[in-house]
């Protein structure tokens, strides 16, 4: 029997052959780490961007490569590289702060010497060289010759995609066209600060699995401790001094949403099964971007977008700009509502929550689901689009209802059941971030099943969304779950 190392190498070799063949047959050159070195704008989409077979091969290769490295590298080196990755976040935050990717884009393919970069950024050249060498060692940026650097395929995403003079004049708008830079900057800023309180929080609150509302004068969460505030994350963003952070976060989340085709939502809801005039309620829907996509495809239905006052105020502007007729003829209604309060739209055909539940601990999610259950009719369906957490061990197959879906039982030996960083790397990062920000969590199928049982919803089936993202359907009424975070992303969710 071949060793696990040989098997991992074979998975990589076979996967690479399939990937190259797929690109060749499509007439597309496989991506190169060195290109584009200075894109004028984000890379345009290709016919292979949403190819499930290609995505699966990539995931297998990534999973096998990561496991092979972990197997061959000494345990000491694995631990050192893992804990030292805090400097990856720190250096990425730094190069975004000084707009280094924008500076290198302006220089063209020849790159810039650190002395030239220093003159532009007003940062010590030796510090720049060390930071860039650290990142280039990890394939972020490219060193063309000693101390001469340029962007590569990865670092190019840290640019603002706006002229430098515009970026320098308007801090608020800096990330509007750069979701990847916005996401990276958010983690390097709020994320790094919050993480320093992670261990002490878990140890101090080890007996409090729910949000400790009985201690209103304490700042229990890592987020509250890091920024010395009693406000929750979103309230804190409303402070005038945090306007730029809020706008950066919005850019990151907007970018996540754009990575998914509009029919993801309609397919998840099974919207073709609805009758003309049926009501679809977007609970906690923000400005209603998901509802807009649904309305454009299915104008014969009626829609309600529900959220707090600030979001609904923004939603009015959003719909005035994108689809005012839908508001005028009341095909779409915008309603101020907290999902912790009784549901004001009874017996809707569909209630859906998109990237909501992972922000909240179980107590609050039970409240949300109970309020929806109380308002639901016998034919109502609840659809939740969110991340579904997966175990690293082999687990029984889920009740997939799409032919191309797979579970950990079909993952080839010796890969982890969730494909490791290739399948759950981003999701597990988001899980830790939700814990630190909100005491929220990414939930397993068993977690959702339990929540459903406690609130009167029955888990009916599980469906995959995009990439290694998932829906869960819960119903008599029904729940569908989608891993929205992305590749970053995924999108996932």
Coordinates of C-alpha atoms in Angstrom, one line a residue:
X1 CA 0.0 0.0 0.0
X2 CA 1.3 3.4 -0.9
X3 CA 2.3 5.8 1.9
X4 CA 0.2 8.8 2.6
X5 CA 2.9 11.0 1.2
X6 CA 2.8 9.2 -2.1
X7 CA -1.0 9.3 -2.2
X8 CA -0.9 13.0 -1.5
X9 CA 1.6 13.6 -4.3
X10 CA -0.6 11.5 -6.7
X11 CA -3.6 13.6 -5.8
X12 CA -1.6 16.8 -6.6
X13 CA -0.2 15.4 -9.9
X14 CA -3.6 14.1 -11.1
X15 CA -5.3 17.4 -10.1
X16 CA -2.7 19.5 -11.9
X17 CA -3.1 17.5 -15.1
X18 CA -6.9 17.9 -15.0
X19 CA -6.6 21.7 -14.2
X20 CA -4.2 22.3 -17.1
X21 CA -6.3 20.3 -19.5
X22 CA -9.4 22.3 -18.5
X23 CA -7.6 25.6 -19.1
X24 CA -6.2 24.3 -22.4
X25 CA -9.6 23.1 -23.7
X26 CA -11.1 26.5 -22.8
X27 CA -8.3 28.3 -24.7
X28 CA -7.2 30.1 -21.5
X29 CA -3.7 30.2 -20.1
X30 CA -3.5 28.9 -16.5
X31 CA -3.0 31.6 -13.9
X32 CA 0.6 32.7 -13.3
X33 CA 1.7 34.0 -9.9
X34 CA 3.7 36.7 -11.6
X35 CA 0.8 38.1 -13.6
X36 CA -0.8 40.6 -13.7
X37 CA 2.0 42.6 -12.1
X38 CA 0.3 46.0 -12.5
X39 CA -3.4 45.6 -13.4
X40 CA -5.3 48.8 -14.3
X41 CA -8.4 47.1 -12.8
X42 CA -9.4 43.9 -11.2
X43 CA -9.1 40.8 -13.5
X44 CA -12.1 40.4 -15.8
X45 CA -14.2 37.2 -15.4
X46 CA -13.5 34.1 -17.5
X47 CA -15.8 31.2 -18.5
X48 CA -14.0 29.1 -15.9
X49 CA -14.8 31.3 -12.9
X50 CA -17.8 29.3 -11.9
X51 CA -16.8 25.8 -13.1
X52 CA -17.7 23.3 -10.3
X53 CA -15.4 20.6 -11.7
X54 CA -12.4 22.9 -11.9
X55 CA -13.1 24.3 -8.5
X56 CA -13.2 20.7 -7.1
X57 CA -9.8 19.9 -8.6
X58 CA -8.3 23.0 -7.3
X59 CA -9.6 22.3 -3.8
X60 CA -8.2 18.8 -3.9
X61 CA -4.7 20.0 -5.0
X62 CA -4.7 22.8 -2.4
X63 CA -5.8 20.4 0.4
X64 CA -3.2 17.8 -0.6
X65 CA -0.4 20.3 -1.0
X66 CA -1.1 21.8 2.4
X67 CA -1.3 18.4 4.1
X68 CA 1.9 17.3 2.3
X69 CA 3.8 20.4 3.6
X70 CA 2.4 19.8 7.2
X71 CA 3.5 16.1 6.9
X72 CA 7.1 16.8 5.7
X73 CA 7.9 19.9 7.6
X74 CA 9.1 19.5 11.1
X75 CA 6.4 20.0 13.8
X76 CA 8.5 22.8 15.3
X77 CA 8.7 24.6 12.0
X78 CA 4.9 24.2 11.4
X79 CA 4.2 25.8 14.8
X80 CA 6.7 28.6 14.3
X81 CA 5.3 29.5 10.9
X82 CA 1.7 29.3 12.2
X83 CA 2.2 31.5 15.2
X84 CA 4.5 33.8 13.2
X85 CA 1.7 34.5 10.7
X86 CA 0.6 37.3 12.9
X87 CA 3.3 39.3 11.1
X88 CA 1.6 38.5 7.8
X89 CA -1.5 40.3 9.0
X90 CA 0.7 43.1 10.4
X91 CA 2.8 43.6 7.3
X92 CA -0.3 43.4 5.0
X93 CA -1.9 46.1 7.0
X94 CA 1.2 48.2 6.8
X95 CA 1.6 48.0 3.0
X96 CA -2.1 48.8 2.6
X97 CA -1.8 51.8 4.9
X98 CA 1.1 53.3 2.8
X99 CA -0.7 52.4 -0.5
X100 CA 2.3 50.3 -1.6
X101 CA 0.4 48.3 -4.2
X102 CA -0.9 51.5 -5.8
X103 CA 2.6 52.9 -5.8
X104 CA 4.0 49.8 -7.6
X105 CA 1.1 49.8 -10.1
X106 CA 2.0 53.3 -11.1
X107 CA 5.6 52.2 -11.7
X108 CA 4.7 49.6 -14.3
X109 CA 6.3 46.2 -14.8
X110 CA 9.9 47.3 -14.1
X111 CA 9.1 47.7 -10.4
X112 CA 10.7 50.1 -8.0
X113 CA 13.8 50.0 -5.8
X114 CA 13.1 50.4 -2.1
X115 CA 14.9 53.7 -2.1
X116 CA 12.4 55.0 -4.7
X117 CA 9.5 53.6 -2.7
X118 CA 10.9 55.2 0.5
X119 CA 10.9 58.6 -1.2
X120 CA 7.3 58.3 -2.2
X121 CA 5.9 56.8 1.0
X122 CA 8.2 58.5 3.5
X123 CA 9.1 55.2 5.1
X124 CA 12.6 54.0 5.9
X125 CA 14.0 52.0 2.9
X126 CA 15.5 49.2 5.0
X127 CA 12.2 48.7 6.7
X128 CA 10.4 48.5 3.4
X129 CA 13.0 46.0 2.1
X130 CA 12.5 43.7 5.1
X131 CA 8.7 43.9 5.0
X132 CA 8.5 43.3 1.2
X133 CA 11.0 40.4 1.5
X134 CA 8.9 38.9 4.3
X135 CA 5.8 39.1 2.1
X136 CA 7.6 38.0 -1.2
X137 CA 8.8 34.9 0.7
X138 CA 5.2 34.1 1.1
X139 CA 4.4 34.8 -2.6
X140 CA 2.9 38.2 -1.9
X141 CA 4.8 40.8 -4.1
X142 CA 7.7 39.8 -6.3
X143 CA 11.4 40.7 -6.0
X144 CA 12.7 41.3 -9.5
X145 CA 16.3 42.0 -8.5
X146 CA 17.9 42.8 -5.1
X147 CA 15.6 45.3 -3.4
X148 CA 13.5 45.9 -6.5
X149 CA 9.9 44.9 -6.1
X150 CA 6.7 44.8 -8.2
X151 CA 3.2 43.5 -7.7
X152 CA 2.2 39.9 -8.5
X153 CA -1.1 38.3 -8.9
X154 CA -1.8 38.3 -5.2
X155 CA -0.4 41.7 -4.1
X156 CA -2.2 43.4 -7.0
X157 CA -5.5 42.9 -5.0
X158 CA -4.2 45.2 -2.3
X159 CA -4.4 48.2 -4.7
X160 CA -7.2 50.7 -4.5
X161 CA -7.9 50.6 -8.3
X162 CA -8.1 54.4 -8.3
X163 CA -5.5 57.0 -9.2
X164 CA -3.1 57.7 -6.3
X165 CA -4.0 61.4 -6.2
X166 CA -7.7 60.4 -5.7
X167 CA -6.8 57.9 -3.0
X168 CA -4.7 60.5 -1.2
X169 CA -7.5 63.1 -1.2
X170 CA -10.4 60.9 -0.2
X171 CA -9.8 58.5 2.7
X172 CA -13.5 57.6 3.0
X173 CA -13.7 56.4 -0.7
X174 CA -10.4 54.6 -0.8
X175 CA -11.7 51.1 -0.6
X176 CA -14.9 51.5 -2.6
X177 CA -13.5 49.7 -5.6
X178 CA -11.2 47.4 -3.7
X179 CA -13.0 44.8 -1.7
X180 CA -10.0 42.5 -1.2
X181 CA -7.9 45.4 0.1
X182 CA -10.8 46.4 2.4
X183 CA -11.2 42.9 3.8
X184 CA -7.5 42.5 4.4
X185 CA -7.2 45.9 6.0
X186 CA -10.2 45.2 8.3
X187 CA -8.5 42.0 9.6
X188 CA -5.1 43.7 9.9
X189 CA -6.7 46.6 11.9
X190 CA -9.7 45.5 14.0
X191 CA -8.9 41.8 13.7
X192 CA -5.3 42.1 15.1
X193 CA -6.3 44.3 17.9
X194 CA -9.2 42.1 18.9
X195 CA -7.1 38.9 18.7
X196 CA -4.9 40.0 21.6
X197 CA -7.9 39.5 24.0
X198 CA -9.0 36.2 22.6
X199 CA -7.4 33.7 25.0
X200 CA -8.2 35.7 28.2
X201 CA -11.8 36.0 27.0
X202 CA -12.2 32.3 26.5
X203 CA -10.7 31.4 29.8
X204 CA -12.5 34.1 31.8
X205 CA -15.9 33.3 30.2
X206 CA -15.6 29.6 29.9
X207 CA -18.8 29.0 31.8
X208 CA -20.8 31.5 29.8
X209 CA -21.6 30.0 26.5
X210 CA -24.2 32.6 25.6
X211 CA -23.8 36.4 25.4
X212 CA -23.6 37.5 29.1
X213 CA -26.3 40.2 28.9
X214 CA -26.6 39.9 32.7
X215 CA -23.3 41.9 32.9
X216 CA -24.1 45.1 31.0
X217 CA -21.4 47.1 32.6
X218 CA -18.6 44.7 31.7
X219 CA -17.0 44.5 28.3
X220 CA -16.8 40.8 27.9
X221 CA -16.0 40.3 24.3
X222 CA -12.5 40.7 22.7
X223 CA -13.9 43.4 20.5
X224 CA -15.2 45.4 23.5
X225 CA -12.0 45.0 25.4
X226 CA -9.8 45.9 22.4
X227 CA -11.6 49.2 21.7
X228 CA -12.8 49.9 25.3
X229 CA -16.4 50.3 24.4
X230 CA -19.7 49.0 25.7
X231 CA -21.2 49.3 22.2
X232 CA -21.6 46.4 19.9
X233 CA -19.6 46.2 16.7
X234 CA -22.2 47.9 14.5
X235 CA -23.1 50.6 17.1
X236 CA -19.4 51.4 17.4
X237 CA -19.2 51.8 13.6
X238 CA -21.8 54.5 13.8
X239 CA -19.5 56.8 15.8
X240 CA -18.2 59.6 13.5
X241 CA -14.6 58.8 14.1
X242 CA -15.2 55.3 12.8
X243 CA -17.0 56.3 9.6
X244 CA -14.0 55.3 7.5
X245 CA -13.8 51.9 9.1
X246 CA -17.6 51.4 8.5
X247 CA -17.2 52.3 4.9
X248 CA -14.2 50.0 4.5
X249 CA -16.2 47.1 6.1
X250 CA -19.1 47.9 3.8
X251 CA -16.8 47.7 0.8
X252 CA -15.5 44.3 1.9
X253 CA -19.0 42.9 2.4
X254 CA -20.2 44.3 -0.9
X255 CA -17.3 42.6 -2.6
X256 CA -18.2 39.3 -1.0
X257 CA -21.8 39.6 -2.3
X258 CA -20.7 40.3 -5.8
X259 CA -18.8 37.1 -6.1
X260 CA -22.0 35.1 -6.4
X261 CA -24.5 34.9 -9.2
X262 CA -27.9 36.3 -8.6
X263 CA -29.6 33.0 -9.2
X264 CA -27.9 31.5 -6.1
X265 CA -30.6 33.2 -3.9
X266 CA -33.5 32.3 -6.2
X267 CA -32.3 28.7 -6.5
X268 CA -31.9 28.4 -2.8
X269 CA -35.4 29.7 -2.2
X270 CA -36.7 27.5 -5.0
X271 CA -38.5 30.6 -6.2
X272 CA -40.0 28.9 -9.3
X273 CA -42.3 27.0 -7.0
X274 CA -44.0 30.2 -5.8
X275 CA -47.2 31.5 -7.2
X276 CA -47.8 35.1 -8.5
X277 CA -48.5 37.4 -5.6
X278 CA -46.7 35.3 -3.0
X279 CA -44.8 37.3 -0.4
X280 CA -41.0 36.9 0.1
X281 CA -39.6 38.6 3.2
X282 CA -35.9 39.5 3.3
X283 CA -35.3 39.6 7.1
X284 CA -32.4 41.7 8.2
X285 CA -31.9 42.4 4.5
X286 CA -29.8 45.6 4.7
X287 CA -30.6 47.8 1.6
X288 CA -32.2 44.8 -0.1
X289 CA -29.5 43.9 -2.7
X290 CA -30.6 40.3 -2.6
X291 CA -34.2 41.2 -3.0
X292 CA -33.3 43.4 -6.0
X293 CA -31.8 40.4 -7.8
X294 CA -34.9 38.3 -7.0
X295 CA -37.3 41.0 -8.1
X296 CA -35.6 41.5 -11.5
X297 CA -35.9 37.8 -12.2
X298 CA -39.4 37.3 -10.6
X299 CA -41.4 40.6 -10.7
X300 CA -44.6 38.7 -10.3
X301 CA -43.9 38.2 -6.6
X302 CA -44.2 40.7 -3.7
X303 CA -41.2 41.5 -1.5
X304 CA -40.6 43.0 1.9
X305 CA -37.1 44.1 3.0
X306 CA -36.8 44.4 6.8
X307 CA -34.0 46.0 8.8
X308 CA -33.3 48.7 11.4
X309 CA -34.0 52.3 10.6
X310 CA -30.5 53.3 9.4
X311 CA -30.4 50.4 6.9
X312 CA -33.9 51.1 5.7
X313 CA -33.0 54.8 5.2
X314 CA -30.1 53.7 3.1
X315 CA -32.3 51.2 1.3
X316 CA -34.6 54.0 0.2
X317 CA -31.7 55.7 -1.6
X318 CA -30.6 52.3 -3.0
X319 CA -34.0 51.5 -4.5
X320 CA -34.5 55.1 -5.8
X321 CA -31.3 54.6 -7.7
X322 CA -31.7 51.0 -8.9
X323 CA -35.4 50.3 -9.2
X324 CA -37.8 53.1 -8.2
X325 CA -40.8 51.5 -10.0
X326 CA -40.8 48.5 -7.7
X327 CA -41.3 50.8 -4.7
X328 CA -43.9 53.0 -6.4
X329 CA -46.1 50.1 -7.4
X330 CA -45.5 48.4 -4.0
X331 CA -44.0 45.2 -5.5
X332 CA -41.2 45.9 -3.0
X333 CA -41.8 47.3 0.5
X334 CA -39.2 48.6 2.8
X335 CA -40.0 48.1 6.5
X336 CA -38.3 49.1 9.7
X337 CA -38.2 46.0 11.9
X338 CA -36.0 44.2 14.4
X339 CA -35.9 40.5 13.9
X340 CA -36.0 40.1 17.7
X341 CA -39.5 41.5 17.7
X342 CA -42.8 39.8 16.5
X343 CA -42.8 39.3 12.8
X344 CA -45.3 41.9 11.3
X345 CA -45.8 40.0 8.0
X346 CA -47.8 36.9 8.8
X347 CA -47.9 33.7 6.7
X348 CA -45.4 34.8 4.0
X349 CA -44.5 32.2 1.5
X350 CA -40.7 32.7 2.2
X351 CA -38.8 34.3 5.0
X352 CA -35.1 34.4 4.4
X353 CA -32.0 35.4 6.4
X354 CA -28.8 36.0 4.5
X355 CA -25.6 36.1 6.5
X356 CA -27.4 36.9 9.7
X357 CA -27.3 33.9 12.1
X358 CA -23.5 33.7 12.3
X359 CA -23.4 37.1 13.9
X360 CA -25.4 35.9 17.0
X361 CA -25.1 33.4 19.8
X362 CA -27.6 30.6 20.1
X363 CA -29.9 32.4 22.5
X364 CA -30.4 35.2 20.0
X365 CA -30.8 32.9 17.0
X366 CA -33.4 31.0 18.9
X367 CA -35.2 34.2 19.5
X368 CA -35.0 35.2 15.8
X369 CA -36.2 31.8 14.6
X370 CA -39.0 31.7 17.3
X371 CA -40.3 35.1 16.1
X372 CA -40.4 33.9 12.6
X373 CA -42.1 30.6 13.6
X374 CA -44.8 32.6 15.4
X375 CA -45.5 34.6 12.3
X376 CA -45.3 31.8 9.8
X377 CA -48.2 30.0 8.2
X378 CA -48.5 26.3 7.6
X379 CA -47.1 26.7 4.1
X380 CA -44.4 29.2 5.0
X381 CA -40.7 28.5 4.4
X382 CA -37.7 29.8 6.3
X383 CA -34.5 30.0 4.3
X384 CA -31.2 30.8 5.9
X385 CA -28.1 31.6 3.7
X386 CA -25.0 31.2 5.8
X387 CA -21.9 29.2 6.5
X388 CA -22.2 25.5 7.4
X389 CA -19.3 24.3 9.5
X390 CA -17.8 20.9 8.7
X391 CA -15.8 18.5 10.9
X392 CA -12.2 17.6 10.0
X393 CA -12.9 14.0 10.6
X394 CA -15.0 11.8 8.3
X395 CA -18.7 12.2 9.0
X396 CA -21.8 10.6 7.6
X397 CA -23.0 12.0 4.3
X398 CA -25.5 14.9 4.5
X399 CA -28.9 14.7 2.8
X400 CA -27.7 16.4 -0.4
X401 CA -30.5 17.1 -3.0
X402 CA -28.2 18.2 -5.9
X403 CA -26.4 15.6 -8.0
X404 CA -23.0 17.3 -8.0
X405 CA -22.8 17.7 -4.2
X406 CA -20.4 15.8 -2.1
X407 CA -19.6 15.3 1.5
X408 CA -16.6 14.2 3.6
X409 CA -17.3 10.6 2.9
X410 CA -16.3 11.2 -0.7
X411 CA -13.1 13.1 0.0
X412 CA -10.2 10.9 -1.1
X413 CA -7.8 9.4 1.5
X414 CA -5.8 10.8 3.3
X415 CA -7.3 14.3 3.1
X416 CA -9.2 15.9 6.0
X417 CA -12.9 15.4 5.8
X418 CA -13.5 19.1 5.3
X419 CA -10.5 19.4 2.9
X420 CA -8.6 21.5 5.4
X421 CA -7.7 25.0 4.3
X422 CA -9.0 24.3 0.8
X423 CA -12.5 23.6 2.1
X424 CA -12.9 25.2 5.5
X425 CA -9.9 27.5 5.9
X426 CA -11.8 30.8 5.4
X427 CA -14.8 29.5 7.2
X428 CA -12.9 28.6 10.3
X429 CA -11.2 32.1 10.2
X430 CA -14.6 33.7 10.0
X431 CA -15.8 31.5 12.9
X432 CA -13.1 32.8 15.1
X433 CA -13.8 36.4 14.0
X434 CA -17.5 36.0 14.8
X435 CA -16.7 34.7 18.2
X436 CA -14.4 37.6 18.9
X437 CA -16.7 40.2 17.5
X438 CA -20.2 39.0 18.6
X439 CA -19.9 35.7 20.5
X440 CA -21.4 34.5 17.2
X441 CA -20.5 31.2 15.5
X442 CA -20.5 29.2 12.3
X443 CA -22.7 26.2 12.9
X444 CA -22.7 22.6 12.0
X445 CA -25.6 20.7 10.6
X446 CA -26.2 19.3 14.1
X447 CA -26.2 22.8 15.5
X448 CA -28.9 24.0 13.1
X449 CA -31.0 20.9 13.6
X450 CA -30.9 21.5 17.3
X451 CA -31.9 25.2 16.9
X452 CA -34.7 24.1 14.6
X453 CA -36.0 21.5 17.1
X454 CA -36.0 24.1 19.8
X455 CA -37.9 26.7 17.8
X456 CA -40.4 24.6 15.9
X457 CA -38.6 24.1 12.6
X458 CA -37.7 20.8 11.1
X459 CA -34.4 20.1 9.3
X460 CA -35.5 18.8 5.9
X461 CA -32.3 18.7 3.8
X462 CA -28.9 20.2 3.1
X463 CA -28.0 21.7 -0.2
X464 CA -24.6 23.0 -1.5
X465 CA -24.3 26.6 -2.6
X466 CA -21.3 27.8 -4.4
X467 CA -17.8 26.3 -4.2
X468 CA -17.5 24.4 -0.9
X469 CA -20.4 26.4 0.4
X470 CA -23.6 24.9 1.7
X471 CA -27.4 25.3 2.1
X472 CA -29.4 23.7 4.9
X473 CA -33.1 23.3 4.4
X474 CA -35.1 23.3 7.5
X475 CA -38.7 22.8 7.2
X476 CA -42.0 21.8 7.5
X477 CA -41.5 25.2 6.9
X478 CA -38.0 25.1 5.6
X479 CA -34.5 26.3 6.2
X480 CA -31.7 26.5 3.6
X481 CA -28.2 27.3 4.6
X482 CA -25.5 28.7 2.4
X483 CA -21.9 29.3 3.1
X484 CA -21.7 32.8 1.6
X485 CA -18.2 33.7 2.6
X486 CA -16.0 33.5 0.0
X487 CA -12.6 32.6 -1.1
X488 CA -11.1 35.3 0.1
X489 CA -14.3 33.8 0.1
X490 CA -15.0 31.8 -0.4
X491 CA -18.7 34.1 0.4
X492 CA -18.6 32.8 0.9
X493 CA -20.9 33.9 2.2

